[in-house]
Amino acid sequence: MFHQLLAPVAGNLGLSFLVGILPVLAVLVLLGLLRRPGWQAALAGLVVGLIIAIAVWQMPPSLAVNSVVSGAVFALWPVMWIVLNALLLYNIAVESGRFDAFRAWLINHVPQDKRVVLVVIGFCFGCLLEGISGFGTPVAITSSLLILIGFPALEALVFVLIFNTAPVAFGALGAPITVLGAVTGLPAHTLGAMIGRQLPVIALLLPFYVIALYGGLRSLKALWPLLLVAGGSFAVSQFISSNYLDYALTDVFAALGSLVCTLLFLQVWQPAPDPEFAISDAAEKRATEAQPIAPWQGWIPWLIVSAVVIIWTHFSFATVGAQAIHWPGLDKAIAITLYNNKPYAAVWNFQPLATGTAILFAALITSLVIGLPINRFFACIGHTIRQAWIAVVTVMLILGLAYLMNYSGMAYTLGKAVASTGHLFVFLSPFLGWVAVLLSGSDTSGNALFGNLQVVAARQLNLNPILFAATNSSGGVIGKMVSPQNIATGVAVTKLKGQEGVVFARTFWHSIILTVVLGILVAIQQYLIPWIIPVLPTGH
């Protein structure tokens, strides 16, 4: 059995941290400074990671390669299986004219103001898509819609990436919180409740933050009632659902609540017209021209997929035929030194009826309902594969690196170093989750990596374990906006394919700012308002 090394560089944790962070820095530099495509940055990070894992962390080459392959397979199923089917649904909507109909419905029923459309689509609708599918598909679909309305592609992507943070911890039907509960041994419903007392603050802030970026202070003054309704209704719904209903459907309930409240509010209040943010005459003309398809039909694909996923979840279809496949040559072949030499499991949970299959089922139903000919359905499949194959390769590489860092012990060295900073850990805790999701693109994977480390460190420092386990997930959601996996999926349907580095550079500092805000919130919750933290049930 290979025992992970925690301080392989001269027995010094600080020096080991500096070497262990090099694969992450390679990805950041190639994306952010050199503006290289995502697959190149991920490949460079993986090469650096393999060299360091084998030469410095003394990981046997066979285990190193096996861990990379394990991560790449996880990237294919379930992650990209969800993405591919969500993009297929999007392409069916485009091919059948329902996407144009959706745009026409928006222009006919929402004020002719790009700032309003940005909130309704980028925030409210994007949060709904995150609750259903996640893994970057909300970024791809909502940015495409904003581009059709008249936004430049780069602006559209940056804004929706920032918006695609508030719902992530409860995305893909609460999977991140379920995993967080499993790895920490803490009740998932209690963790969901705590996250539901952090992220609503971010959700309330986000519409104001993005509109300030897009339109400046004058837009904040002009739109603040709408921003308060959109962010406030989402925040309140997120808090109530996560604390008193079901954390698995929190995003779906919160996003639907925000979407309905915002659209109803716009029936009684509208901002004063501002020519600078008016929807272009060309876009408006296309919407008001006689449409072959009624605008309301633009909602059909999204209503069908929402209903299918809710029913799929309620009846636990994903568990039917599920198999836990113990990865040959890797499962329990490594001891996690940080966790008292606990054998490191390598189990691939293969679910034929996973969420991706639910979305495929929704795509089939949508095709039948709208009468899409079978040859056009298969044309949509071909188009989806051509769109997404680079994103698939990028995600396989980045998740291969994430798994390599986990199994080699590099990730645990990084985590232990941060946890060794004493009470500065209170502020740095969100950045652990941020780094984990930057690498993996998944809050679920980030929780699996550092969730338990946060609890161990919190108990050593006499801090609240519930708060810091939740903070790992909340910090992770902000790292989502700079994750190569998320950006690669987002650019797949735009003209920015291959320019992930440009998008990364635009979102990086916003991600840092929001993580700092979360760090301050965590310190306030720990030291000033500890009563806000849910009480841990007896026996934990």
Short mmCIF file of C-alpha atoms in Angstrom, two decimals, residues 347-516:
data_model
loop_
_atom_site.label_atom_id
_atom_site.label_comp_id
_atom_site.label_asym_id
_atom_site.label_seq_id
_atom_site.Cartn_x
_atom_site.Cartn_y
_atom_site.Cartn_z
CA VAL A 347 -15.23 3.62 -6.48
CA TRP A 348 -16.89 4.69 -9.71
CA ASN A 349 -20.63 4.95 -9.13
CA PHE A 350 -22.10 4.11 -12.52
CA GLN A 351 -25.77 5.10 -12.75
CA PRO A 352 -27.33 4.32 -16.14
CA LEU A 353 -30.34 6.43 -15.14
CA ALA A 354 -28.35 9.38 -13.76
CA THR A 355 -29.44 13.00 -14.19
CA GLY A 356 -27.94 13.07 -17.69
CA THR A 357 -30.29 10.29 -18.73
CA ALA A 358 -33.22 12.23 -17.25
CA ILE A 359 -32.27 15.21 -19.43
CA LEU A 360 -31.96 12.92 -22.49
CA PHE A 361 -35.46 11.63 -21.71
CA ALA A 362 -36.67 15.25 -21.51
CA ALA A 363 -35.01 15.95 -24.88
CA LEU A 364 -36.85 12.98 -26.43
CA ILE A 365 -40.19 14.08 -24.96
CA THR A 366 -39.57 17.64 -26.19
CA SER A 367 -38.83 16.34 -29.70
CA LEU A 368 -42.08 14.36 -29.72
CA VAL A 369 -44.18 17.23 -28.32
CA ILE A 370 -42.91 19.74 -30.87
CA GLY A 371 -42.91 17.22 -33.74
CA LEU A 372 -39.20 17.34 -34.58
CA PRO A 373 -38.45 14.92 -37.48
CA ILE A 374 -36.10 12.08 -36.54
CA ASN A 375 -33.46 13.10 -39.10
CA ARG A 376 -33.28 16.59 -37.52
CA PHE A 377 -33.05 14.99 -34.05
CA PHE A 378 -29.99 13.03 -35.13
CA ALA A 379 -28.58 16.15 -36.79
CA CYS A 380 -28.85 17.84 -33.38
CA ILE A 381 -26.89 14.96 -31.82
CA GLY A 382 -24.12 15.39 -34.41
CA HIS A 383 -24.05 19.15 -33.87
CA THR A 384 -23.83 18.67 -30.09
CA ILE A 385 -20.83 16.35 -30.41
CA ARG A 386 -19.05 18.80 -32.72
CA GLN A 387 -19.74 21.64 -30.30
CA ALA A 388 -18.70 19.88 -27.14
CA TRP A 389 -15.79 17.54 -27.94
CA ILE A 390 -13.11 20.10 -26.97
CA ALA A 391 -14.96 20.75 -23.71
CA VAL A 392 -15.08 16.97 -23.10
CA VAL A 393 -11.30 16.68 -23.59
CA THR A 394 -10.66 19.70 -21.34
CA VAL A 395 -12.82 18.31 -18.54
CA MET A 396 -11.20 14.86 -18.79
CA LEU A 397 -7.76 16.47 -18.44
CA ILE A 398 -8.68 18.77 -15.55
CA LEU A 399 -10.46 16.02 -13.61
CA GLY A 400 -7.54 13.69 -14.30
CA LEU A 401 -5.32 16.30 -12.63
CA ALA A 402 -7.75 16.71 -9.72
CA TYR A 403 -7.79 12.95 -9.07
CA LEU A 404 -3.99 12.77 -9.39
CA MET A 405 -3.57 15.49 -6.76
CA ASN A 406 -6.03 13.72 -4.48
CA TYR A 407 -4.54 10.23 -4.69
CA SER A 408 -0.87 11.33 -4.69
CA GLY A 409 -1.38 13.32 -1.48
CA MET A 410 -0.57 16.73 -2.99
CA ALA A 411 -4.07 18.01 -2.28
CA TYR A 412 -3.84 16.91 1.35
CA THR A 413 -0.51 18.71 1.71
CA LEU A 414 -2.14 21.92 0.44
CA GLY A 415 -5.07 21.46 2.79
CA LYS A 416 -2.94 20.69 5.84
CA ALA A 417 -0.76 23.74 5.16
CA VAL A 418 -3.79 26.04 5.06
CA ALA A 419 -5.29 24.36 8.14
CA SER A 420 -2.00 24.97 9.99
CA THR A 421 -2.34 28.76 9.83
CA GLY A 422 -4.13 28.95 13.20
CA HIS A 423 -7.07 31.33 13.45
CA LEU A 424 -6.21 32.81 10.04
CA PHE A 425 -7.84 29.56 8.88
CA VAL A 426 -11.24 31.16 9.57
CA PHE A 427 -10.61 33.57 6.68
CA LEU A 428 -8.70 31.12 4.45
CA SER A 429 -11.24 28.28 4.77
CA PRO A 430 -13.36 29.44 1.79
CA PHE A 431 -10.23 29.46 -0.41
CA LEU A 432 -9.72 25.71 0.22
CA GLY A 433 -13.13 25.06 -1.34
CA TRP A 434 -12.32 27.62 -4.05
CA VAL A 435 -9.11 25.80 -5.10
CA ALA A 436 -10.83 22.39 -5.05
CA VAL A 437 -13.62 23.54 -7.38
CA LEU A 438 -11.26 25.53 -9.58
CA LEU A 439 -9.52 22.23 -10.29
CA SER A 440 -12.43 19.82 -10.43
CA GLY A 441 -15.17 22.12 -11.74
CA SER A 442 -17.53 20.45 -9.30
CA ASP A 443 -18.63 21.47 -5.81
CA THR A 444 -19.37 17.78 -5.24
CA SER A 445 -15.74 16.84 -5.94
CA GLY A 446 -14.48 19.79 -3.91
CA ASN A 447 -16.46 18.60 -0.91
CA ALA A 448 -15.17 15.06 -1.33
CA LEU A 449 -11.61 16.43 -1.33
CA PHE A 450 -11.49 19.00 1.47
CA GLY A 451 -14.80 18.66 3.33
CA ASN A 452 -13.43 16.41 6.06
CA LEU A 453 -10.18 18.36 6.29
CA GLN A 454 -12.20 21.48 7.15
CA VAL A 455 -13.93 19.57 9.97
CA VAL A 456 -10.64 18.18 11.33
CA ALA A 457 -9.01 21.64 11.30
CA ALA A 458 -12.08 23.29 12.87
CA ARG A 459 -12.12 20.82 15.77
CA GLN A 460 -8.39 21.28 16.36
CA LEU A 461 -8.92 25.06 16.59
CA ASN A 462 -12.15 24.79 18.68
CA LEU A 463 -14.21 26.20 15.81
CA ASN A 464 -17.65 25.02 14.73
CA PRO A 465 -17.34 21.96 12.41
CA ILE A 466 -20.77 22.53 10.82
CA LEU A 467 -19.80 26.08 9.84
CA PHE A 468 -16.50 25.10 8.22
CA ALA A 469 -17.79 22.02 6.42
CA ALA A 470 -20.50 24.27 4.94
CA THR A 471 -17.91 26.95 4.13
CA ASN A 472 -15.98 24.44 2.00
CA SER A 473 -19.05 24.09 -0.20
CA SER A 474 -19.88 27.82 -0.18
CA GLY A 475 -16.28 28.74 -1.07
CA GLY A 476 -16.33 26.15 -3.79
CA VAL A 477 -19.30 27.70 -5.55
CA ILE A 478 -17.35 30.93 -6.08
CA GLY A 479 -14.44 28.96 -7.54
CA LYS A 480 -16.91 27.64 -10.10
CA MET A 481 -16.74 30.84 -12.14
CA VAL A 482 -13.01 30.33 -12.86
CA SER A 483 -13.05 26.57 -13.31
CA PRO A 484 -11.70 25.51 -16.74
CA GLN A 485 -14.42 22.84 -16.87
CA ASN A 486 -17.19 25.40 -16.41
CA ILE A 487 -15.65 27.90 -18.83
CA ALA A 488 -14.95 25.23 -21.49
CA THR A 489 -18.60 24.14 -21.45
CA GLY A 490 -19.76 27.75 -21.49
CA VAL A 491 -17.74 28.73 -24.57
CA ALA A 492 -18.73 25.56 -26.47
CA VAL A 493 -21.76 27.20 -28.11
CA THR A 494 -20.23 30.65 -28.69
CA LYS A 495 -17.59 32.14 -31.00
CA LEU A 496 -15.15 32.22 -28.07
CA LYS A 497 -14.24 28.52 -28.33
CA GLY A 498 -10.51 28.24 -27.68
CA GLN A 499 -10.46 31.59 -25.85
CA GLU A 500 -11.12 30.26 -22.37
CA GLY A 501 -8.08 32.19 -21.10
CA VAL A 502 -9.68 35.52 -22.04
CA VAL A 503 -12.85 34.59 -20.14
CA PHE A 504 -10.83 33.34 -17.16
CA ALA A 505 -8.87 36.60 -16.94
CA ARG A 506 -12.12 38.61 -16.86
CA THR A 507 -13.71 36.56 -14.08
CA PHE A 508 -10.66 35.84 -11.87
CA TRP A 509 -10.66 38.97 -9.70
CA HIS A 510 -14.43 38.92 -9.27
CA SER A 511 -14.03 35.40 -7.92
CA ILE A 512 -11.35 36.53 -5.46
CA ILE A 513 -13.46 39.51 -4.29
CA LEU A 514 -16.54 37.36 -3.62
CA THR A 515 -14.45 34.71 -1.80
CA VAL A 516 -13.01 37.45 0.44
#
